[in-house]
Amino acid sequence: DIPRAIELWTEAVHLGNLDAHFQLGHKYYYGEGVEKDVARGIKHWQHAAIQGYPQSRHLLGLHEYENDNHELAVRHLMISTKMGLEESLNIIKKMFMKGHATEAQHAEALRGCQTALEEA
């Protein structure tokens, strides 16, 4: 029941739940069960990302990449990669292969992800 989930996530957001921000961001960004509102979705992801939620940071990176903001995309993805999110590392690798990220950025992402996974 998506309307009920939206209601519960909204309550959880007011209590500071980062996963709720992530979930609401996803629903609004893609218009799943609610009217599509990309700006509102990004706002939820930004809030969670600033508080250290790697999946939100990853999706912000994807959003920037899809909008050809490659430099900002790499910055977002580098942060989530260094938090151990391997799917962000995979996107940086694809960006490197397409010439949208440097070899140095790719190497930094590899080291950062490895360090995060070793510390986990």
Coordinates of C-alpha atoms in Angstrom, one line a residue:
D1 CA 0.0 0.0 0.0
I2 CA 2.1 2.9 -1.3
P3 CA -0.1 5.7 0.1
R4 CA 0.3 4.2 3.6
A5 CA 4.1 3.7 3.0
I6 CA 4.4 7.4 2.0
E7 CA 2.6 8.4 5.2
L8 CA 4.8 6.3 7.4
W9 CA 8.0 7.4 5.6
T10 CA 6.9 11.0 6.0
E11 CA 6.5 10.5 9.7
A12 CA 9.8 8.8 9.9
V13 CA 11.5 11.7 8.1
H14 CA 10.3 14.0 10.8
L15 CA 12.0 11.7 13.3
G16 CA 15.3 12.0 11.3
N17 CA 15.2 8.6 9.6
L18 CA 17.6 8.6 6.7
D19 CA 16.3 5.6 5.0
A20 CA 12.9 7.3 4.9
H21 CA 14.4 10.2 3.1
F22 CA 16.0 7.8 0.7
Q23 CA 12.7 6.0 0.1
L24 CA 10.6 9.2 -0.3
G25 CA 13.3 10.6 -2.6
H26 CA 13.0 7.5 -4.8
K27 CA 9.2 7.6 -4.9
Y28 CA 9.1 11.3 -5.8
Y29 CA 12.0 11.3 -8.2
Y30 CA 10.4 8.4 -10.2
G31 CA 6.8 9.2 -9.5
E32 CA 6.1 5.8 -8.0
G33 CA 2.7 6.1 -6.1
V34 CA 3.0 9.8 -6.0
E35 CA 3.0 12.7 -8.5
K36 CA 6.5 12.8 -10.0
D37 CA 8.5 15.6 -8.4
V38 CA 12.2 15.3 -9.3
A39 CA 13.2 18.4 -7.2
R40 CA 11.5 17.0 -4.1
G41 CA 13.1 13.6 -4.7
I42 CA 16.5 15.2 -4.9
K43 CA 15.9 17.3 -1.8
H44 CA 15.2 14.1 0.2
W45 CA 18.3 12.4 -1.2
Q46 CA 20.4 15.5 -0.5
H47 CA 19.3 15.5 3.1
A48 CA 20.1 11.8 3.6
A49 CA 23.4 12.1 1.7
I50 CA 24.6 15.0 3.8
Q51 CA 23.9 12.9 6.9
G52 CA 26.1 10.1 5.5
Y53 CA 23.6 7.8 3.6
P54 CA 25.6 6.3 0.8
Q55 CA 22.7 5.1 -1.4
S56 CA 21.3 8.6 -1.5
R57 CA 24.7 9.9 -2.5
H58 CA 24.9 7.3 -5.2
L59 CA 21.6 8.3 -6.7
L60 CA 22.6 11.9 -6.6
G61 CA 25.6 10.9 -8.6
L62 CA 23.5 9.0 -11.1
H63 CA 21.2 12.0 -11.5
E64 CA 24.1 14.3 -12.2
Y65 CA 25.6 11.8 -14.7
E66 CA 22.4 11.5 -16.5
N67 CA 22.3 15.3 -16.8
D68 CA 25.9 15.3 -18.2
N69 CA 27.3 16.9 -15.0
H70 CA 30.2 14.5 -15.0
E71 CA 32.4 16.3 -12.6
L72 CA 29.7 16.6 -9.9
A73 CA 28.6 13.0 -10.6
V74 CA 32.2 11.8 -9.9
R75 CA 32.3 13.8 -6.7
H76 CA 29.0 12.2 -5.4
L77 CA 30.0 8.7 -6.5
M78 CA 33.5 9.0 -5.1
I79 CA 31.9 9.8 -1.6
S80 CA 29.6 6.8 -1.8
T81 CA 32.4 4.6 -3.1
K82 CA 34.6 5.6 -0.2
M83 CA 31.7 4.5 2.1
G84 CA 32.0 1.0 0.6
L85 CA 29.2 1.2 -2.0
E86 CA 30.6 -1.0 -4.8
E87 CA 27.8 -0.1 -7.3
S88 CA 29.2 3.5 -7.2
L89 CA 32.7 2.1 -7.9
N90 CA 31.2 0.3 -10.9
I91 CA 29.7 3.6 -12.2
I92 CA 33.0 5.4 -11.8
K93 CA 34.6 2.6 -13.8
K94 CA 32.1 3.0 -16.6
M95 CA 32.6 6.7 -16.6
F96 CA 36.4 6.1 -16.8
M97 CA 35.9 3.7 -19.7
K98 CA 33.8 6.4 -21.5
G99 CA 36.3 9.2 -20.8
H100 CA 34.0 10.9 -18.2
A101 CA 36.3 10.2 -15.3
T102 CA 40.1 10.2 -15.1
E103 CA 42.4 7.3 -14.5
A104 CA 43.4 9.0 -11.2
Q105 CA 39.8 9.2 -10.1
H106 CA 39.2 5.6 -11.0
A107 CA 42.3 4.5 -9.0
E108 CA 41.2 6.7 -6.0
A109 CA 37.8 5.1 -6.1
L110 CA 39.3 1.6 -6.2
R111 CA 41.5 2.4 -3.2
G112 CA 38.7 4.1 -1.3
C113 CA 36.2 1.3 -1.8
Q114 CA 38.8 -1.4 -0.8
T115 CA 39.7 0.6 2.4
A116 CA 36.0 0.9 3.3
L117 CA 35.3 -2.8 2.8
E118 CA 38.4 -3.8 4.8
E119 CA 37.3 -1.6 7.7
A120 CA 33.7 -2.9 7.7

